[in-house]
Each structure stands twice: as structure tokens, then as C-alpha cells.
XYZ file of N, CA and C in Angstrom:
570
model
N -22.659 22.923 22.104
C -21.612 23.661 22.760
C -20.436 22.733 23.049
N -19.217 23.227 22.847
C -18.011 22.452 23.101
C -17.459 22.764 24.483
N -16.740 21.807 25.046
C -16.142 21.987 26.367
C -14.630 21.810 26.233
N -13.844 22.714 26.770
C -12.393 22.598 26.757
C -11.966 21.599 27.827
N -11.130 20.638 27.436
C -10.711 19.564 28.337
C -9.239 19.638 28.720
N -8.513 20.596 28.184
C -7.091 20.698 28.488
C -6.273 19.701 27.689
N -5.026 19.570 28.055
C -4.112 18.685 27.334
C -4.323 17.244 27.780
N -4.570 16.372 26.818
C -4.665 14.944 27.074
C -4.461 14.204 25.762
N -4.031 12.945 25.811
C -3.797 12.189 24.573
C -5.131 11.702 23.990
N -5.907 12.624 23.462
C -7.294 12.357 23.083
C -7.425 11.926 21.625
N -6.737 10.870 21.267
C -6.885 10.307 19.930
C -7.496 8.922 20.084
N -8.577 8.691 19.404
C -9.291 7.419 19.517
C -9.840 7.053 18.145
N -9.766 5.818 17.717
C -9.210 4.670 18.442
C -7.702 4.548 18.257
N -7.086 3.848 19.173
C -5.666 3.518 19.122
C -5.580 1.998 19.023
N -4.900 1.478 18.002
C -4.803 0.025 17.915
C -3.987 -0.545 19.055
N -4.375 -1.697 19.539
C -3.575 -2.397 20.544
C -2.730 -3.407 19.775
N -1.416 -3.208 19.837
C -0.504 -4.121 19.154
C 0.464 -4.714 20.153
N 0.945 -5.893 19.834
C 1.923 -6.574 20.665
C 3.218 -6.639 19.864
N 4.245 -6.003 20.406
C 5.558 -5.959 19.762
C 6.407 -7.050 20.406
N 7.045 -7.866 19.582
C 7.857 -8.971 20.102
C 9.213 -9.003 19.414
N 10.218 -9.369 20.186
C 11.577 -9.485 19.655
C 12.343 -10.489 20.493
N 13.354 -11.074 19.868
C 14.260 -11.954 20.603
C 15.348 -11.116 21.255
N 15.850 -11.586 22.400
C 17.071 -11.011 22.953
C 18.240 -11.732 22.285
N 19.441 -11.295 22.583
C 20.623 -11.912 21.970
C 20.716 -13.402 22.279
N 20.175 -13.828 23.449
C 20.235 -15.246 23.820
C 19.027 -16.053 23.326
N 18.141 -15.420 22.557
C 16.987 -16.123 21.998
C 15.731 -16.067 22.839
N 15.796 -15.431 24.006
C 14.617 -15.273 24.856
C 13.637 -14.311 24.187
N 12.346 -14.588 24.300
C 11.323 -13.726 23.711
C 10.856 -12.700 24.729
N 10.741 -11.471 24.283
C 10.099 -10.450 25.092
C 8.996 -9.836 24.231
N 7.874 -9.545 24.851
C 6.745 -8.954 24.136
C 6.154 -7.849 24.992
N 5.658 -6.815 24.325
C 5.050 -5.696 25.036
C 3.805 -5.220 24.313
N 2.879 -4.685 25.082
C 1.664 -4.061 24.555
C 2.022 -2.621 24.228
N 1.691 -2.181 23.020
C 1.976 -0.804 22.607
C 0.760 -0.254 21.873
N 0.137 0.746 22.440
C -1.011 1.364 21.771
C -0.573 2.514 20.880
N 0.648 2.979 21.042
C 1.124 4.112 20.256
C 1.973 3.605 19.097
N 1.299 3.109 18.068
C 1.954 2.604 16.859
C 1.171 3.089 15.649
N 1.864 3.270 14.529
C 1.184 3.790 13.345
C 1.928 3.392 12.079
N 1.179 3.017 11.048
C 1.765 2.817 9.729
C 2.269 4.177 9.266
N 3.492 4.229 8.747
C 4.036 5.525 8.324
C 4.471 5.539 6.870
N 4.201 4.502 6.132
C 4.428 4.406 4.692
C 3.808 3.074 4.270
N 3.754 2.800 3.006
C 3.135 1.551 2.560
C 3.866 0.318 3.088
N 5.148 0.474 3.435
C 5.915 -0.673 3.910
C 6.662 -0.396 5.211
N 6.150 0.546 6.022
C 6.833 0.877 7.269
C 5.832 1.095 8.401
N 6.306 0.836 9.622
C 5.516 1.080 10.816
C 6.397 1.800 11.826
N 5.809 2.748 12.542
C 6.525 3.458 13.603
C 5.932 3.057 14.951
N 6.808 2.723 15.876
C 6.424 2.377 17.235
C 6.924 3.493 18.139
N 6.025 4.159 18.799
C 6.394 5.253 19.690
C 6.535 4.678 21.094
N 7.674 4.031 21.310
C 7.925 3.316 22.560
C 9.234 3.812 23.181
N 9.307 3.714 24.480
C 10.455 4.199 25.238
C 11.694 3.341 24.976
N 12.836 3.965 24.967
C 14.097 3.264 24.732
C 14.447 2.283 25.850
N 13.876 2.463 27.030
C 14.219 1.627 28.178
C 13.429 0.322 28.255
N 12.416 0.135 27.402
C 11.682 -1.134 27.409
C 12.627 -2.273 27.038
N 12.460 -3.418 27.661
C 13.259 -4.599 27.316
C 13.062 -4.960 25.842
N 11.837 -4.857 25.363
C 11.568 -5.177 23.951
C 12.319 -4.221 23.031
N 12.368 -2.947 23.377
C 13.115 -1.978 22.566
C 14.594 -2.344 22.548
N 15.134 -2.690 23.700
C 16.544 -3.094 23.762
C 16.797 -4.314 22.886
N 15.853 -5.270 22.912
C 15.992 -6.461 22.068
C 15.976 -6.093 20.589
N 15.085 -5.192 20.208
C 15.020 -4.755 18.805
C 16.357 -4.155 18.385
N 16.947 -3.352 19.245
C 18.226 -2.718 18.911
C 19.348 -3.753 18.808
N 19.243 -4.840 19.564
C 20.251 -5.912 19.497
C 20.099 -6.756 18.244
N 18.859 -7.166 17.948
C 18.637 -8.145 16.879
C 18.249 -7.529 15.543
N 17.848 -6.254 15.553
C 17.483 -5.513 14.343
C 16.260 -6.099 13.637
N 15.359 -6.707 14.427
C 14.127 -7.258 13.869
C 13.064 -7.328 14.961
N 11.791 -7.327 14.539
C 10.687 -7.429 15.488
C 9.414 -7.773 14.740
N 8.407 -8.173 15.497
C 7.081 -8.390 14.933
C 6.083 -7.490 15.655
N 5.011 -7.181 14.950
C 3.921 -6.399 15.514
C 2.641 -7.176 15.228
N 1.977 -7.640 16.284
C 0.744 -8.401 16.132
C -0.446 -7.570 16.558
N -1.549 -7.737 15.877
C -2.782 -7.053 16.251
C -3.449 -7.867 17.345
N -3.644 -7.220 18.495
C -4.311 -7.902 19.609
C -5.805 -8.010 19.321
N -6.409 -9.090 19.781
C -7.833 -9.306 19.544
C -8.548 -9.614 20.864
N -9.873 -9.566 20.803
C -10.686 -9.750 22.011
C -10.414 -11.095 22.697
N -10.339 -12.218 21.973
C -10.094 -13.483 22.676
C -8.770 -13.522 23.439
N -7.818 -12.661 23.067
C -6.511 -12.655 23.721
C -6.270 -11.374 24.525
N -7.348 -10.742 24.973
C -7.245 -9.494 25.720
C -6.444 -9.662 27.020
N -6.637 -10.782 27.720
C -5.943 -10.984 28.988
C -4.427 -10.972 28.798
N -3.935 -11.730 27.822
C -2.481 -11.747 27.605
C -2.006 -10.416 27.032
N -2.800 -9.787 26.187
C -2.414 -8.472 25.653
C -2.237 -7.476 26.789
N -3.156 -7.467 27.732
C -3.051 -6.549 28.864
C -1.858 -6.914 29.742
N -1.637 -8.204 29.959
C -0.479 -8.659 30.733
C 0.817 -8.151 30.113
N 0.915 -8.212 28.772
C 2.123 -7.721 28.107
C 2.317 -6.220 28.313
N 1.256 -5.528 28.717
C 1.360 -4.108 28.999
C 1.665 -3.787 30.450
N 1.244 -4.651 31.367
C 1.451 -4.323 32.786
C 2.700 -4.976 33.377
N 3.201 -6.011 32.756
C 4.431 -6.657 33.215
C 5.610 -6.109 32.414
N 6.741 -5.925 33.065
C 7.923 -5.430 32.365
C 8.979 -6.519 32.244
N 9.507 -6.659 31.053
C 10.571 -7.626 30.818
C 11.867 -7.269 31.521
N 12.020 -5.994 31.891
C 13.215 -5.590 32.632
C 13.240 -6.178 34.040
N 12.060 -6.470 34.595
C 11.982 -7.024 35.952
C 11.466 -8.462 35.981
N 10.909 -8.922 34.875
C 10.316 -10.254 34.813
C 10.886 -10.981 33.591
N 12.041 -11.646 33.743
C 12.677 -12.279 32.585
C 11.861 -13.404 31.955
N 10.932 -13.999 32.703
C 10.106 -15.079 32.162
C 8.715 -14.579 31.764
N 8.610 -13.315 31.465
C 7.326 -12.691 31.119
C 6.597 -13.447 30.003
N 7.285 -13.770 28.928
C 6.618 -14.447 27.821
C 6.123 -15.827 28.247
N 6.936 -16.571 28.956
C 6.536 -17.907 29.408
C 5.308 -17.823 30.319
N 5.286 -16.835 31.201
C 4.140 -16.661 32.118
C 2.845 -16.386 31.364
N 2.937 -15.783 30.196
C 1.733 -15.432 29.432
C 0.980 -16.663 28.947
N 1.687 -17.773 28.788
C 1.066 -18.978 28.239
C 0.974 -18.955 26.723
N 1.466 -17.905 26.099
C 1.435 -17.809 24.633
C 2.513 -18.697 24.020
N 2.360 -18.931 22.732
C 3.298 -19.743 21.961
C 3.853 -18.892 20.829
N 5.070 -19.213 20.413
C 5.678 -18.450 19.316
C 6.445 -19.371 18.386
N 6.516 -18.938 17.143
C 7.354 -19.584 16.140
C 8.233 -18.503 15.529
N 9.396 -18.895 15.051
C 10.294 -17.927 14.424
C 9.763 -17.553 13.046
N 9.779 -16.273 12.752
C 9.389 -15.789 11.431
C 10.291 -16.402 10.366
N 9.725 -16.682 9.210
C 10.522 -17.156 8.077
C 11.295 -16.018 7.428
N 10.920 -14.770 7.737
C 11.436 -13.619 7.004
C 12.373 -12.717 7.803
N 12.199 -12.670 9.122
C 13.051 -11.835 9.969
C 13.396 -12.612 11.236
N 14.415 -12.178 11.945
C 14.838 -12.851 13.176
C 13.999 -12.355 14.349
N 12.736 -12.749 14.341
C 11.812 -12.318 15.390
C 10.699 -13.355 15.543
N 10.075 -13.386 16.724
C 9.019 -14.377 16.983
C 7.639 -13.909 16.512
N 6.870 -14.856 16.004
C 5.453 -14.630 15.705
C 4.666 -15.295 16.831
N 3.867 -14.510 17.523
C 3.048 -15.070 18.609
C 1.821 -15.716 17.971
N 1.705 -17.009 18.127
C 0.688 -17.814 17.434
C -0.738 -17.415 17.752
N -0.996 -16.939 18.954
C -2.361 -16.656 19.377
C -2.986 -15.447 18.672
N -2.185 -14.515 18.195
C -2.735 -13.291 17.585
C -2.954 -13.495 16.083
N -4.056 -12.966 15.538
C -4.461 -13.296 14.175
C -3.642 -12.679 13.051
N -3.000 -11.538 13.282
C -2.247 -10.859 12.223
C -0.915 -10.405 12.783
N 0.149 -10.634 12.019
C 1.478 -10.213 12.450
C 2.227 -9.557 11.306
N 2.783 -8.384 11.581
C 3.682 -7.693 10.662
C 5.091 -8.091 11.066
N 5.859 -8.615 10.120
C 7.215 -9.074 10.376
C 8.158 -8.006 9.835
N 8.966 -7.430 10.722
C 9.688 -6.206 10.382
C 11.192 -6.297 10.623
N 11.927 -5.623 9.748
C 13.340 -5.365 9.964
C 13.465 -3.974 10.559
N 14.388 -3.799 11.476
C 14.660 -2.482 12.033
C 15.130 -1.563 10.908
N 14.526 -0.379 10.800
C 14.931 0.595 9.781
C 15.669 1.770 10.395
N 15.109 2.348 11.473
C 15.800 3.445 12.141
C 15.193 3.730 13.507
N 15.994 4.382 14.316
C 15.551 4.879 15.612
C 15.516 6.395 15.511
N 14.424 6.981 15.951
C 14.297 8.432 15.970
C 14.271 8.844 17.441
N 15.207 9.695 17.809
C 15.306 10.105 19.203
C 15.536 11.612 19.238
N 14.477 12.334 19.523
C 14.562 13.785 19.611
C 14.074 14.212 20.995
N 14.083 15.497 21.234
C 13.585 16.026 22.499
C 12.108 15.679 22.699
N 11.366 15.557 21.611
C 9.923 15.345 21.685
C 9.448 13.938 21.380
N 10.338 13.056 20.917
C 9.839 11.756 20.483
C 10.948 10.709 20.481
N 10.556 9.494 20.838
C 11.400 8.324 20.613
C 10.564 7.348 19.806
N 11.097 6.911 18.691
C 10.354 5.975 17.835
C 11.306 4.962 17.229
N 10.774 3.772 17.051
C 11.454 2.716 16.300
C 10.667 2.554 15.013
N 11.348 2.643 13.889
C 10.702 2.471 12.591
C 11.146 1.126 12.033
N 10.166 0.368 11.574
C 10.456 -0.933 10.989
C 9.989 -1.008 9.557
N 10.756 -1.711 8.749
C 10.347 -1.995 7.363
C 9.583 -3.307 7.384
N 8.365 -3.278 6.901
C 7.522 -4.482 6.887
C 8.020 -5.397 5.767
N 8.469 -6.579 6.141
C 8.994 -7.554 5.183
C 7.903 -8.539 4.769
N 6.998 -8.837 5.693
C 5.904 -9.772 5.415
C 4.781 -9.533 6.415
N 3.579 -9.849 6.008
C 2.434 -9.897 6.908
C 1.900 -11.313 6.858
N 1.778 -11.941 8.023
C 1.183 -13.272 8.071
C -0.112 -13.171 8.860
N -1.083 -13.972 8.458
C -2.393 -13.908 9.110
C -3.011 -15.298 9.180
N -3.770 -15.515 10.233
C -4.535 -16.743 10.357
C -5.543 -16.777 9.210
N -5.702 -17.924 8.588
C -6.604 -18.046 7.436
C -8.032 -17.613 7.750
N -8.425 -17.690 9.019
C -9.797 -17.337 9.391
C -10.098 -15.847 9.216
N -9.061 -15.010 9.076
C -9.285 -13.569 8.924
C -8.915 -13.068 7.527
N -8.656 -14.011 6.608
C -8.250 -13.642 5.250
C -9.370 -13.982 4.272
N -9.689 -13.007 3.408
C -10.734 -13.201 2.416
C -10.181 -13.313 1.010
N -11.033 -12.992 0.039
C -10.648 -13.033 -1.372
C -9.436 -12.144 -1.634
N -8.636 -12.565 -2.577
C -7.443 -11.822 -2.999
C -6.494 -11.533 -1.840
N -6.485 -12.427 -0.849
C -5.606 -12.313 0.316
C -5.759 -10.994 1.064
N -6.970 -10.481 1.121
C -7.259 -9.258 1.875
C -7.733 -9.633 3.277
N -7.202 -8.934 4.279
C -7.628 -9.163 5.654
C -9.047 -8.642 5.829
N -9.866 -9.407 6.523
C -11.258 -9.037 6.788
C -11.358 -8.496 8.222
N -11.361 -7.159 8.385
C -11.373 -6.583 9.736
C -12.512 -7.092 10.610
N -13.662 -7.369 10.024
C -14.797 -7.842 10.820
C -14.545 -9.225 11.414
N -13.584 -9.963 10.876
C -13.237 -11.286 11.396
C -12.127 -11.220 12.446
N -11.359 -10.121 12.459
C -10.207 -10.003 13.348
C -10.625 -9.809 14.799
N -11.699 -9.058 15.037
C -12.156 -8.762 16.391
C -11.065 -8.022 17.165
N -10.460 -7.035 16.485
C -9.307 -6.309 17.019
C -9.669 -5.456 18.227
N -8.699 -5.338 19.106
C -8.836 -4.465 20.272
C -8.356 -3.069 19.920
N -9.040 -2.069 20.434
C -8.551 -0.702 20.388
C -8.523 -0.175 21.815
N -7.607 0.746 22.051
C -7.405 1.302 23.379
C -8.109 2.643 23.481
N -8.838 2.819 24.550
C -9.526 4.065 24.870
C -8.697 4.796 25.911
N -7.982 5.824 25.485
C -7.128 6.573 26.408
C -7.918 7.460 27.353
N -9.199 7.691 27.046
C -10.026 8.529 27.915
C -10.279 7.857 29.259
N -10.559 6.553 29.225
C -10.914 5.823 30.450
C -10.070 4.577 30.656
N -8.987 4.451 29.891
C -8.113 3.275 29.966
C -8.887 1.984 29.753
N -9.704 1.953 28.714
C -10.498 0.766 28.411
C -10.133 0.153 27.076
N -10.595 -1.065 26.871
C -10.443 -1.756 25.593
C -11.808 -1.847 24.930
N -11.835 -1.669 23.629
C -13.044 -1.831 22.829
C -12.712 -2.719 21.649
N -13.727 -3.310 21.053
C -13.507 -4.115 19.853
C -14.042 -3.362 18.645
N -13.485 -3.686 17.497
C -13.954 -3.082 16.245
C -14.279 -4.190 15.259
N -14.966 -3.828 14.223
C -15.210 -4.844 13.215
C -16.288 -4.532 12.205
N -17.328 -3.777 12.546
C -18.420 -3.542 11.618
C -18.018 -2.519 10.562
N -18.184 -2.869 9.301
C -17.908 -1.944 8.205
C -19.120 -1.035 8.047
N -18.868 0.280 8.007
C -19.965 1.239 7.910
C -19.921 2.074 6.633
N -18.881 1.931 5.824
C -18.799 2.691 4.583
C -17.604 2.254 3.768
N -17.507 2.793 2.566
C -16.418 2.467 1.656
C -15.516 3.687 1.494
N -14.230 3.531 1.814
C -13.274 4.625 1.673
C -13.133 5.027 0.201
N -12.873 6.284 -0.027
C -12.751 6.885 -1.350
C -14.047 6.735 -2.148
N -15.163 6.622 -1.413
C -16.465 6.525 -2.045
C -17.535 7.221 -1.219
N -17.456 7.133 0.097
C -18.488 7.678 0.980
C -18.676 9.185 0.795
N -17.648 9.878 0.363
C -17.740 11.328 0.176
C -17.946 11.769 -1.250
N -18.247 10.839 -2.152
C -18.369 11.180 -3.576
C -19.469 12.211 -3.861
N -20.578 12.177 -3.154
C -21.660 13.139 -3.420
C -21.197 14.568 -3.154
N -20.325 14.748 -2.168
C -19.808 16.087 -1.887
C -18.886 16.579 -2.994
N -18.267 15.656 -3.715
C -17.393 16.034 -4.835
C -18.202 16.650 -5.974
N -19.480 16.314 -6.063
C -20.337 16.796 -7.162
C -20.861 18.204 -6.938
N -20.679 18.758 -5.761
C -21.192 20.107 -5.462
C -20.392 21.171 -6.169
């Protein structure tokens, strides 16, 4: 039997990503964003509010990075979500994280996170129902420890965080349980 739960953001899992951008003066701002999604083979959409300091930085510099948060860095990932750059100008420094400038876009790569998408600003979508920043992925850089044969990322090595909107919790992912475009092949034969 099913139970009606009413309206709630009941999509799980949600990746925990850290969006980072420079301000015009070169200061780094980073934020935790669980509402992000790949929207084409070379694009990512961030469903983030226009008033975030990081969003303002993206609009100024026209570049940003998106890093996949992992279990070893959960504390700083959560900090990037609860602290606001609009009220805490030294937010990045307080995190204890380190950054290097991307070789491909004018944005910081946070060294502690294992995978980073380096993006150019593509467009802002602002409607009555949605605000989104769309970025064109120019490069993906990853720590060698999470890269396998043929330069493929090994999810089981990433130890990525996912956000549970039901109870505001973090979970880790990693175990492969099937092969995409193969697990349903027997049903194709019916």
C-alpha cells in the first residue's frame, strides 16, 4: 500500500557539489549545492539563487568550477552550505581548503575534492519557476586515485556524498550493482 506524503522535494539521491568562483578582486567563494544536474554532454545546470555570493561571482567572471564532494571532506562541504559569502567574506579561508587556478577557465579548483568540472558561463535562466546557471564544461580534472583505464572515473573510488532531502542527511555512494544499457536486456527479448 502507498501513502500520500504531499508536496516535498522527494528526489534521491542528489549529488553534493561545491561550486566555486572568483570575485572580481580574485577572492574565492564556494558554496554547497545539491540541486545541480548535467543537462547535455558538455553542460551542467546549477539551480541556485541569484543572491548567493558565488552566483554573483559567476556573473562577474563568467566562469566557475563544480567539484564532487566526498566523505573525507564532508565537514568543509557542509560548512560551504551553512556559511554565506554575503556575510562572511573570509568563508573560503576559514574552511582550511586550498585552491589552484584552473588552466582552462578563470575559476578556482579546490584541491581537496577528487573531481572538478571546469566551466564557462553559458547562460542564466530566470523564470517565475526557476533560476539556473548553465555552464559549458571545458575540462574535467580528477585526482589520479579516482581515475581508471581509459581515463574513466571510478565512482567506487570517489566516495561521493549524496544529499538526503527527506531527513537532511548525507550518504555515500560507490558500489556498482549493474551495467547500464545491459541490466534490462532480458526484458527486451519478451
